[in-house]
Amino acid sequence: MSMNPEEIRLREAMAEHGRLLFARGFSVGSAGNISARLPDGFLMTPTNSCLGRLDPARISKLDPQYRHVGGDKPSKEVFMHRAMLDARPEAGAVVHLHSTHATAIACIAAPGEEAPIPPLTPYFVMRVGRSLPVIRYYRPGNPEMEPAIAAAVRAGARAVLLANHGPVVSGKSLDDAVYAAEELEEAARLALMLHGRAARVLTPAEVDDLLETFG
Ligand code: 13P
């Protein structure tokens, strides 16, 4: 199989990000999946793979219609990734985790809620944005989640929380998507840590200033 240098770089970067996410406990067992856009399709982590031990050569390749054309069988969450990648054309990658604190918020927040984590820190706002819609519970791999995620993304969300399941986060590049997933997990941890305390949150003007300055 001939492979362009960008695809080789992205495969290696996916494996490296997976290894680091797993090493820090952002993913356990075979939970979580990562996708990245290519000029001729998509890369997707294989189903039942451990993010800590991805083999770059075995990462699944999908064609532009999301059909499996190479590597191991793709994640059962192709629909979840497709929802974001299609609804947000500038997204170059999507990261789905079951990271503990974001998932805890996903168990507390009501489906339909728009901002279950307050704007506590600038990097959460810069990486994740203004909204983090909570999507109602669907069984993992259920394609019915696709329109619900796509609608939230078309309305402006860069990331969503799946009730009782975990975050789905997009970024312009693979690095951006991973960094956003990490900021989301840390913001969730802070929100839980500060729960019940009189924490200052960023004002709407401060949030506007961050999004205008950093996009
Ligand atoms: P896959 O192993 O099929 O990627 O599924 C893992 C997961 O995180 C389900 O939500």
PDB file of C-alpha atoms and ligand atoms in Angstrom:
ATOM      1  CA  MET A   1       0.000   0.000   0.000  1.00  0.00           C
ATOM      2  CA  SER A   2       1.513   3.345  -1.020  1.00  0.00           C
ATOM      3  CA  MET A   3       1.027   5.981   1.622  1.00  0.00           C
ATOM      4  CA  ASN A   4       1.653   9.683   1.463  1.00  0.00           C
ATOM      5  CA  PRO A   5       3.958  11.252   4.078  1.00  0.00           C
ATOM      6  CA  GLU A   6       1.058  13.120   5.730  1.00  0.00           C
ATOM      7  CA  GLU A   7      -0.817   9.856   6.324  1.00  0.00           C
ATOM      8  CA  ILE A   8       2.305   8.229   7.768  1.00  0.00           C
ATOM      9  CA  ARG A   9       2.813  11.243  10.070  1.00  0.00           C
ATOM     10  CA  LEU A  10      -0.828  11.203  11.214  1.00  0.00           C
ATOM     11  CA  ARG A  11      -0.758   7.448  11.939  1.00  0.00           C
ATOM     12  CA  GLU A  12       2.313   7.889  14.103  1.00  0.00           C
ATOM     13  CA  ALA A  13       0.844  10.966  15.819  1.00  0.00           C
ATOM     14  CA  MET A  14      -2.403   9.098  16.600  1.00  0.00           C
ATOM     15  CA  ALA A  15      -0.473   6.252  18.196  1.00  0.00           C
ATOM     16  CA  GLU A  16       1.681   8.674  20.187  1.00  0.00           C
ATOM     17  CA  HIS A  17      -1.299  10.714  21.425  1.00  0.00           C
ATOM     18  CA  GLY A  18      -3.113   7.471  22.295  1.00  0.00           C
ATOM     19  CA  ARG A  19      -0.107   6.265  24.268  1.00  0.00           C
ATOM     20  CA  LEU A  20       0.114   9.516  26.235  1.00  0.00           C
ATOM     21  CA  LEU A  21      -3.647   9.696  26.896  1.00  0.00           C
ATOM     22  CA  PHE A  22      -3.619   6.107  28.150  1.00  0.00           C
ATOM     23  CA  ALA A  23      -0.483   6.592  30.260  1.00  0.00           C
ATOM     24  CA  ARG A  24      -2.151   9.441  32.139  1.00  0.00           C
ATOM     25  CA  GLY A  25      -5.432   7.593  32.694  1.00  0.00           C
ATOM     26  CA  PHE A  26      -7.510   9.653  30.253  1.00  0.00           C
ATOM     27  CA  SER A  27      -8.475   6.323  28.709  1.00  0.00           C
ATOM     28  CA  VAL A  28      -8.582   2.846  30.261  1.00  0.00           C
ATOM     29  CA  GLY A  29      -8.990  -0.631  28.790  1.00  0.00           C
ATOM     30  CA  SER A  30     -10.201  -0.375  25.199  1.00  0.00           C
ATOM     31  CA  ALA A  31     -12.245   2.786  25.806  1.00  0.00           C
ATOM     32  CA  GLY A  32     -12.034   5.815  23.573  1.00  0.00           C
ATOM     33  CA  ASN A  33     -11.372   6.347  19.900  1.00  0.00           C
ATOM     34  CA  ILE A  34      -9.699   8.914  17.663  1.00  0.00           C
ATOM     35  CA  SER A  35     -10.288   9.921  14.029  1.00  0.00           C
ATOM     36  CA  ALA A  36      -8.418  12.246  11.697  1.00  0.00           C
ATOM     37  CA  ARG A  37      -9.275  13.663   8.286  1.00  0.00           C
ATOM     38  CA  LEU A  38      -7.062  12.887   5.281  1.00  0.00           C
ATOM     39  CA  PRO A  39      -7.228  14.305   1.763  1.00  0.00           C
ATOM     40  CA  ASP A  40      -8.587  10.919   0.567  1.00  0.00           C
ATOM     41  CA  GLY A  41     -10.670   9.824   3.561  1.00  0.00           C
ATOM     42  CA  PHE A  42     -10.160   9.314   7.276  1.00  0.00           C
ATOM     43  CA  LEU A  43      -8.050   7.443   9.800  1.00  0.00           C
ATOM     44  CA  MET A  44      -9.866   5.828  12.719  1.00  0.00           C
ATOM     45  CA  THR A  45      -8.673   3.817  15.686  1.00  0.00           C
ATOM     46  CA  PRO A  46      -9.674   0.137  15.383  1.00  0.00           C
ATOM     47  CA  THR A  47     -12.563  -1.254  17.446  1.00  0.00           C
ATOM     48  CA  ASN A  48     -11.579  -2.826  20.762  1.00  0.00           C
ATOM     49  CA  SER A  49      -8.076  -1.395  20.526  1.00  0.00           C
ATOM     50  CA  CYS A  50      -6.263  -0.007  23.552  1.00  0.00           C
ATOM     51  CA  LEU A  51      -5.279   3.618  22.929  1.00  0.00           C
ATOM     52  CA  GLY A  52      -2.046   2.901  24.796  1.00  0.00           C
ATOM     53  CA  ARG A  53      -0.890   0.254  22.321  1.00  0.00           C
ATOM     54  CA  LEU A  54      -1.952   1.385  18.835  1.00  0.00           C
ATOM     55  CA  ASP A  55       0.062   0.034  15.914  1.00  0.00           C
ATOM     56  CA  PRO A  56       0.271   2.890  13.367  1.00  0.00           C
ATOM     57  CA  ALA A  57       0.155   0.442  10.431  1.00  0.00           C
ATOM     58  CA  ARG A  58      -3.068  -1.217  11.685  1.00  0.00           C
ATOM     59  CA  ILE A  59      -5.068   1.997  12.264  1.00  0.00           C
ATOM     60  CA  SER A  60      -8.240   1.773  10.127  1.00  0.00           C
ATOM     61  CA  LYS A  61      -8.489   3.697   6.880  1.00  0.00           C
ATOM     62  CA  LEU A  62     -11.893   4.885   5.645  1.00  0.00           C
ATOM     63  CA  ASP A  63     -12.700   6.346   2.245  1.00  0.00           C
ATOM     64  CA  PRO A  64     -14.486   9.743   1.937  1.00  0.00           C
ATOM     65  CA  GLN A  65     -17.840   7.891   2.377  1.00  0.00           C
ATOM     66  CA  TYR A  66     -16.554   6.366   5.646  1.00  0.00           C
ATOM     67  CA  ARG A  67     -16.263   2.861   4.122  1.00  0.00           C
ATOM     68  CA  HIS A  68     -13.566   0.651   5.588  1.00  0.00           C
ATOM     69  CA  VAL A  69     -10.768   0.330   3.018  1.00  0.00           C
ATOM     70  CA  GLY A  70      -7.662  -0.589   5.045  1.00  0.00           C
ATOM     71  CA  GLY A  71      -6.208  -1.571   8.401  1.00  0.00           C
ATOM     72  CA  ASP A  72      -8.156  -3.279  11.190  1.00  0.00           C
ATOM     73  CA  LYS A  73     -11.957  -3.027  11.579  1.00  0.00           C
ATOM     74  CA  PRO A  74     -12.777   0.561  12.632  1.00  0.00           C
ATOM     75  CA  SER A  75     -14.325   1.724  15.896  1.00  0.00           C
ATOM     76  CA  LYS A  76     -18.020   1.028  16.355  1.00  0.00           C
ATOM     77  CA  GLU A  77     -18.328   4.806  16.877  1.00  0.00           C
ATOM     78  CA  VAL A  78     -17.745   5.754  13.231  1.00  0.00           C
ATOM     79  CA  PHE A  79     -21.204   7.429  13.290  1.00  0.00           C
ATOM     80  CA  MET A  80     -20.227   9.556  16.271  1.00  0.00           C
ATOM     81  CA  HIS A  81     -17.077  10.754  14.499  1.00  0.00           C
ATOM     82  CA  ARG A  82     -18.874  11.230  11.170  1.00  0.00           C
ATOM     83  CA  ALA A  83     -21.478  13.417  12.921  1.00  0.00           C
ATOM     84  CA  MET A  84     -18.752  15.864  13.959  1.00  0.00           C
ATOM     85  CA  LEU A  85     -16.471  15.650  10.931  1.00  0.00           C
ATOM     86  CA  ASP A  86     -19.352  16.244   8.490  1.00  0.00           C
ATOM     87  CA  ALA A  87     -21.085  18.956  10.519  1.00  0.00           C
ATOM     88  CA  ARG A  88     -17.827  20.840  11.153  1.00  0.00           C
ATOM     89  CA  PRO A  89     -15.799  20.820   7.932  1.00  0.00           C
ATOM     90  CA  GLU A  90     -12.904  22.706   9.547  1.00  0.00           C
ATOM     91  CA  ALA A  91     -12.492  19.884  12.089  1.00  0.00           C
ATOM     92  CA  GLY A  92      -9.413  17.833  11.220  1.00  0.00           C
ATOM     93  CA  ALA A  93      -9.786  15.325  14.032  1.00  0.00           C
ATOM     94  CA  VAL A  94     -12.181  14.018  16.694  1.00  0.00           C
ATOM     95  CA  VAL A  95     -11.336  12.480  20.066  1.00  0.00           C
ATOM     96  CA  HIS A  96     -13.818  10.463  22.140  1.00  0.00           C
ATOM     97  CA  LEU A  97     -12.855   9.524  25.696  1.00  0.00           C
ATOM     98  CA  HIS A  98     -14.488   8.088  28.789  1.00  0.00           C
ATOM     99  CA  SER A  99     -12.221  10.322  30.907  1.00  0.00           C
ATOM    100  CA  THR A 100     -13.379  10.183  34.512  1.00  0.00           C
ATOM    101  CA  HIS A 101     -14.296  13.756  35.407  1.00  0.00           C
ATOM    102  CA  ALA A 102     -15.919  14.694  32.112  1.00  0.00           C
ATOM    103  CA  THR A 103     -17.902  11.462  32.320  1.00  0.00           C
ATOM    104  CA  ALA A 104     -18.930  12.291  35.897  1.00  0.00           C
ATOM    105  CA  ILE A 105     -20.363  15.594  34.622  1.00  0.00           C
ATOM    106  CA  ALA A 106     -22.042  13.603  31.815  1.00  0.00           C
ATOM    107  CA  CYS A 107     -23.797  11.567  34.522  1.00  0.00           C
ATOM    108  CA  ILE A 108     -24.931  14.652  36.470  1.00  0.00           C
ATOM    109  CA  ALA A 109     -25.931  17.078  33.699  1.00  0.00           C
ATOM    110  CA  ALA A 110     -29.390  17.002  32.162  1.00  0.00           C
ATOM    111  CA  PRO A 111     -29.648  16.059  28.475  1.00  0.00           C
ATOM    112  CA  GLY A 112     -30.235  19.260  26.543  1.00  0.00           C
ATOM    113  CA  GLU A 113     -28.120  21.348  28.910  1.00  0.00           C
ATOM    114  CA  GLU A 114     -25.836  23.675  26.925  1.00  0.00           C
ATOM    115  CA  ALA A 115     -23.029  24.532  29.340  1.00  0.00           C
ATOM    116  CA  PRO A 116     -22.677  21.911  32.076  1.00  0.00           C
ATOM    117  CA  ILE A 117     -19.150  23.140  32.890  1.00  0.00           C
ATOM    118  CA  PRO A 118     -18.823  26.862  33.729  1.00  0.00           C
ATOM    119  CA  PRO A 119     -16.134  28.996  32.050  1.00  0.00           C
ATOM    120  CA  LEU A 120     -13.643  28.617  34.906  1.00  0.00           C
ATOM    121  CA  THR A 121     -10.399  28.955  32.943  1.00  0.00           C
ATOM    122  CA  PRO A 122      -9.297  30.670  29.724  1.00  0.00           C
ATOM    123  CA  TYR A 123      -7.879  27.498  28.162  1.00  0.00           C
ATOM    124  CA  PHE A 124     -11.152  25.630  28.577  1.00  0.00           C
ATOM    125  CA  VAL A 125     -12.945  28.481  26.777  1.00  0.00           C
ATOM    126  CA  MET A 126     -10.228  28.797  24.101  1.00  0.00           C
ATOM    127  CA  ARG A 127     -10.093  25.076  23.332  1.00  0.00           C
ATOM    128  CA  VAL A 128     -13.677  23.942  23.880  1.00  0.00           C
ATOM    129  CA  GLY A 129     -15.618  27.145  23.302  1.00  0.00           C
ATOM    130  CA  ARG A 130     -18.815  28.548  24.683  1.00  0.00           C
ATOM    131  CA  SER A 131     -21.090  25.524  24.617  1.00  0.00           C
ATOM    132  CA  LEU A 132     -20.845  21.851  25.505  1.00  0.00           C
ATOM    133  CA  PRO A 133     -24.287  20.419  24.725  1.00  0.00           C
ATOM    134  CA  VAL A 134     -25.336  17.307  26.624  1.00  0.00           C
ATOM    135  CA  ILE A 135     -26.693  14.663  24.239  1.00  0.00           C
ATOM    136  CA  ARG A 136     -29.153  12.118  25.664  1.00  0.00           C
ATOM    137  CA  TYR A 137     -27.924   8.608  26.392  1.00  0.00           C
ATOM    138  CA  TYR A 138     -27.466   6.202  23.473  1.00  0.00           C
ATOM    139  CA  ARG A 139     -25.926   2.729  23.630  1.00  0.00           C
ATOM    140  CA  PRO A 140     -22.284   2.864  22.422  1.00  0.00           C
ATOM    141  CA  GLY A 141     -22.187   2.327  18.675  1.00  0.00           C
ATOM    142  CA  ASN A 142     -25.869   3.257  18.185  1.00  0.00           C
ATOM    143  CA  PRO A 143     -26.047   5.159  14.862  1.00  0.00           C
ATOM    144  CA  GLU A 144     -29.094   7.067  16.155  1.00  0.00           C
ATOM    145  CA  MET A 145     -26.729   9.372  18.032  1.00  0.00           C
ATOM    146  CA  GLU A 146     -25.446  10.794  14.729  1.00  0.00           C
ATOM    147  CA  PRO A 147     -28.236  13.323  13.978  1.00  0.00           C
ATOM    148  CA  ALA A 148     -28.340  14.465  17.606  1.00  0.00           C
ATOM    149  CA  ILE A 149     -24.594  15.186  17.647  1.00  0.00           C
ATOM    150  CA  ALA A 150     -24.650  16.736  14.172  1.00  0.00           C
ATOM    151  CA  ALA A 151     -27.450  19.144  15.158  1.00  0.00           C
ATOM    152  CA  ALA A 152     -25.489  20.342  18.207  1.00  0.00           C
ATOM    153  CA  VAL A 153     -22.347  20.825  16.121  1.00  0.00           C
ATOM    154  CA  ARG A 154     -24.198  22.658  13.354  1.00  0.00           C
ATOM    155  CA  ALA A 155     -25.544  24.991  16.063  1.00  0.00           C
ATOM    156  CA  GLY A 156     -21.924  25.891  16.891  1.00  0.00           C
ATOM    157  CA  ALA A 157     -20.599  23.324  19.385  1.00  0.00           C
ATOM    158  CA  ARG A 158     -17.031  22.042  18.937  1.00  0.00           C
ATOM    159  CA  ALA A 159     -17.551  19.370  21.593  1.00  0.00           C
ATOM    160  CA  VAL A 160     -20.468  17.525  23.173  1.00  0.00           C
ATOM    161  CA  LEU A 161     -20.985  15.371  26.252  1.00  0.00           C
ATOM    162  CA  LEU A 162     -22.810  12.092  25.744  1.00  0.00           C
ATOM    163  CA  ALA A 163     -24.976  11.439  28.811  1.00  0.00           C
ATOM    164  CA  ASN A 164     -23.565   8.641  31.006  1.00  0.00           C
ATOM    165  CA  HIS A 165     -20.869   7.962  28.401  1.00  0.00           C
ATOM    166  CA  GLY A 166     -18.284  10.680  27.856  1.00  0.00           C
ATOM    167  CA  PRO A 167     -17.001  13.599  25.788  1.00  0.00           C
ATOM    168  CA  VAL A 168     -16.668  13.875  21.988  1.00  0.00           C
ATOM    169  CA  VAL A 169     -14.304  16.691  21.043  1.00  0.00           C
ATOM    170  CA  SER A 170     -13.221  18.119  17.695  1.00  0.00           C
ATOM    171  CA  GLY A 171     -10.221  20.248  16.768  1.00  0.00           C
ATOM    172  CA  LYS A 172      -8.782  21.787  13.636  1.00  0.00           C
ATOM    173  CA  SER A 173      -5.829  19.404  13.841  1.00  0.00           C
ATOM    174  CA  LEU A 174      -5.196  16.158  15.710  1.00  0.00           C
ATOM    175  CA  ASP A 175      -3.110  18.074  18.259  1.00  0.00           C
ATOM    176  CA  ASP A 176      -5.931  20.603  18.724  1.00  0.00           C
ATOM    177  CA  ALA A 177      -8.545  17.883  19.254  1.00  0.00           C
ATOM    178  CA  VAL A 178      -6.388  16.094  21.832  1.00  0.00           C
ATOM    179  CA  TYR A 179      -5.555  19.338  23.638  1.00  0.00           C
ATOM    180  CA  ALA A 180      -9.256  20.260  23.734  1.00  0.00           C
ATOM    181  CA  ALA A 181     -10.157  16.827  25.164  1.00  0.00           C
ATOM    182  CA  GLU A 182      -7.475  17.302  27.833  1.00  0.00           C
ATOM    183  CA  GLU A 183      -8.681  20.825  28.719  1.00  0.00           C
ATOM    184  CA  LEU A 184     -12.247  19.535  28.918  1.00  0.00           C
ATOM    185  CA  GLU A 185     -11.221  16.768  31.316  1.00  0.00           C
ATOM    186  CA  GLU A 186      -9.288  19.236  33.494  1.00  0.00           C
ATOM    187  CA  ALA A 187     -12.156  21.753  33.485  1.00  0.00           C
ATOM    188  CA  ALA A 188     -14.532  18.962  34.531  1.00  0.00           C
ATOM    189  CA  ARG A 189     -12.148  18.032  37.341  1.00  0.00           C
ATOM    190  CA  LEU A 190     -12.001  21.654  38.502  1.00  0.00           C
ATOM    191  CA  ALA A 191     -15.789  22.011  38.304  1.00  0.00           C
ATOM    192  CA  LEU A 192     -16.259  18.948  40.515  1.00  0.00           C
ATOM    193  CA  MET A 193     -13.491  20.062  42.895  1.00  0.00           C
ATOM    194  CA  LEU A 194     -15.024  23.531  43.238  1.00  0.00           C
ATOM    195  CA  HIS A 195     -18.616  22.317  43.454  1.00  0.00           C
ATOM    196  CA  GLY A 196     -20.380  24.123  46.287  1.00  0.00           C
ATOM    197  CA  ARG A 197     -17.615  26.725  46.648  1.00  0.00           C
ATOM    198  CA  ALA A 198     -17.944  30.353  45.606  1.00  0.00           C
ATOM    199  CA  ALA A 199     -15.606  30.073  42.606  1.00  0.00           C
ATOM    200  CA  ARG A 200     -15.312  33.063  40.325  1.00  0.00           C
ATOM    201  CA  VAL A 201     -16.209  32.217  36.733  1.00  0.00           C
ATOM    202  CA  LEU A 202     -15.139  34.243  33.692  1.00  0.00           C
ATOM    203  CA  THR A 203     -17.637  36.937  32.802  1.00  0.00           C
ATOM    204  CA  PRO A 204     -19.438  36.926  29.437  1.00  0.00           C
ATOM    205  CA  ALA A 205     -17.178  39.829  28.363  1.00  0.00           C
ATOM    206  CA  GLU A 206     -14.059  37.851  29.323  1.00  0.00           C
ATOM    207  CA  VAL A 207     -15.345  34.834  27.375  1.00  0.00           C
ATOM    208  CA  ASP A 208     -16.077  37.038  24.331  1.00  0.00           C
ATOM    209  CA  ASP A 209     -12.583  38.550  24.546  1.00  0.00           C
ATOM    210  CA  LEU A 210     -10.968  35.068  24.567  1.00  0.00           C
ATOM    211  CA  LEU A 211     -12.995  33.797  21.620  1.00  0.00           C
ATOM    212  CA  GLU A 212     -12.393  36.981  19.610  1.00  0.00           C
ATOM    213  CA  THR A 213      -8.661  36.893  20.333  1.00  0.00           C
ATOM    214  CA  PHE A 214      -7.997  33.161  19.982  1.00  0.00           C
ATOM    215  CA  GLY A 215     -10.812  32.046  17.685  1.00  0.00           C
TER     216      GLY A 215
HETATM  217  P1  13P B   1     -14.471   1.010  20.030  1.00  0.00           P
HETATM  218  O1  13P B   1     -13.549   0.039  20.719  1.00  0.00           O
HETATM  219  O2  13P B   1     -15.370   0.326  19.024  1.00  0.00           O
HETATM  220  O3  13P B   1     -13.718   2.185  19.459  1.00  0.00           O
HETATM  221  O4  13P B   1     -15.444   1.599  21.148  1.00  0.00           O
HETATM  222  C1  13P B   1     -14.883   2.112  22.326  1.00  0.00           C
HETATM  223  C2  13P B   1     -15.722   3.193  22.913  1.00  0.00           C
HETATM  224  O5  13P B   1     -15.185   4.124  23.470  1.00  0.00           O
HETATM  225  C3  13P B   1     -17.178   3.106  22.815  1.00  0.00           C
HETATM  226  O6  13P B   1     -17.774   4.330  23.101  1.00  0.00           O
END
